[in-house]
Amino acid sequence: MMTTHQISPARISSSPVNMRSSAKLDSSESTSSFYVASSVVESALQNYDDGDKEKALRMLTTALKTQRLTLGDSDLCVAHTLGNIGSVYISLGWLEDAEQVLQDCLNIKSKIRADPTNELPKGCDHVNMYDTLSNLGSVYFLQGDYYNAMCLYQDCLQEITAGENAGTASDIANTLYNIGHVHCVLNEYEDALIAMNESLQLTQSKFGHEDVRAAETWEKIGAIHLAQSNFDDALSAFVEALRITKLTLGSGHVDCAPALYHVGLVYERRHEARLAMETYRAALDIFQRNGIQNESVEKIRQRIMRLKV
């Protein structure tokens, strides 16, 4: 499988925390068992990894045409290529196009799975629905359709916990994280906290307590507490996220700046202006030393100015 990348949709409260997504290209069955255009697909995966998304899309589109001419429209090989195209569309922000091809991919996979007489390609022992369900859920989330996003993430969880082919602890943790994120956007904070804590436990058990994925989940947990004005719990979570980030990436890494900003938010909400100012300035200093100039930097400057008034 290609490494998961992350997309950055809605934020809760004032805390910019990214959502996890399995918006990834599926290379698991683009092997020698998929003879039709397999080399083109593999080259597309490499181009995607290298950051050339548009070239990857062109190559995948070419592969899809060849596969459809050779295999028809309902082959599993075609479904995988549609799923890969949908992943690239997500990364490019082309959400309507992504929704269409991912739905086509899901329909093909569902039909293949429903018919036991269908023969799967050599080396493929099951039809993987997880990536497609998760990516389609991410599309709906980014479109603001939280009901359908939640339904698909719940289907993901069902697929990898109750299906014939159990998912990895990482897949389950990511899915719980996404479910929690939808609950956050809907202001369903208690449900969000349950999902995030379960995601955190799985992440810690799989990767350790000081993995960057654990830091990301701690930040989301902190944001949930902050939205509920549970300042002590929020501060504890943000400080833990900052500690892990410093330990794993270094105290001057750019990812420490958002963590510091979150800590500053808690201090500001608790009316501890001096501590908030110090923390905001530390975050701003890291951004500046890393040559970053974006909305987050401007937001920190505005908060510093507000505290000065």
JSON list of C-alpha atoms in Angstrom, two decimals, residues 150 154 176-184 186-199 224 228:
[
{"chain": "A", "resi": 150, "resn": "MET", "atom": "CA", "xyz": [-20.26, 9.40, 8.97]},
{"chain": "A", "resi": 154, "resn": "GLN", "atom": "CA", "xyz": [-19.06, 3.60, 10.06]},
{"chain": "A", "resi": 176, "resn": "LEU", "atom": "CA", "xyz": [-12.07, 5.99, 14.69]},
{"chain": "A", "resi": 177, "resn": "TYR", "atom": "CA", "xyz": [-10.18, 9.29, 14.32]},
{"chain": "A", "resi": 178, "resn": "ASN", "atom": "CA", "xyz": [-12.26, 10.24, 11.29]},
{"chain": "A", "resi": 179, "resn": "ILE", "atom": "CA", "xyz": [-15.49, 9.25, 13.06]},
{"chain": "A", "resi": 180, "resn": "GLY", "atom": "CA", "xyz": [-14.44, 11.39, 16.00]},
{"chain": "A", "resi": 181, "resn": "HIS", "atom": "CA", "xyz": [-13.66, 14.28, 13.67]},
{"chain": "A", "resi": 182, "resn": "VAL", "atom": "CA", "xyz": [-17.16, 14.21, 12.19]},
{"chain": "A", "resi": 183, "resn": "HIS", "atom": "CA", "xyz": [-18.62, 14.19, 15.70]},
{"chain": "A", "resi": 184, "resn": "CYS", "atom": "CA", "xyz": [-16.49, 17.26, 16.45]},
{"chain": "A", "resi": 186, "resn": "LEU", "atom": "CA", "xyz": [-21.36, 18.29, 14.55]},
{"chain": "A", "resi": 187, "resn": "ASN", "atom": "CA", "xyz": [-20.58, 19.50, 18.11]},
{"chain": "A", "resi": 188, "resn": "GLU", "atom": "CA", "xyz": [-21.15, 15.99, 19.44]},
{"chain": "A", "resi": 189, "resn": "TYR", "atom": "CA", "xyz": [-18.21, 16.27, 21.76]},
{"chain": "A", "resi": 190, "resn": "GLU", "atom": "CA", "xyz": [-18.86, 13.35, 24.09]},
{"chain": "A", "resi": 191, "resn": "ASP", "atom": "CA", "xyz": [-19.09, 10.92, 21.18]},
{"chain": "A", "resi": 192, "resn": "ALA", "atom": "CA", "xyz": [-16.06, 12.58, 19.61]},
{"chain": "A", "resi": 193, "resn": "LEU", "atom": "CA", "xyz": [-14.03, 12.11, 22.77]},
{"chain": "A", "resi": 194, "resn": "ILE", "atom": "CA", "xyz": [-14.92, 8.42, 22.99]},
{"chain": "A", "resi": 195, "resn": "ALA", "atom": "CA", "xyz": [-13.82, 7.81, 19.39]},
{"chain": "A", "resi": 196, "resn": "MET", "atom": "CA", "xyz": [-10.62, 9.84, 19.78]},
{"chain": "A", "resi": 197, "resn": "ASN", "atom": "CA", "xyz": [-9.60, 8.10, 23.00]},
{"chain": "A", "resi": 198, "resn": "GLU", "atom": "CA", "xyz": [-10.13, 4.70, 21.39]},
{"chain": "A", "resi": 199, "resn": "SER", "atom": "CA", "xyz": [-8.10, 5.84, 18.39]},
{"chain": "A", "resi": 224, "resn": "ILE", "atom": "CA", "xyz": [-12.49, 18.81, 22.01]},
{"chain": "A", "resi": 228, "resn": "GLN", "atom": "CA", "xyz": [-16.18, 22.39, 26.00]}
]
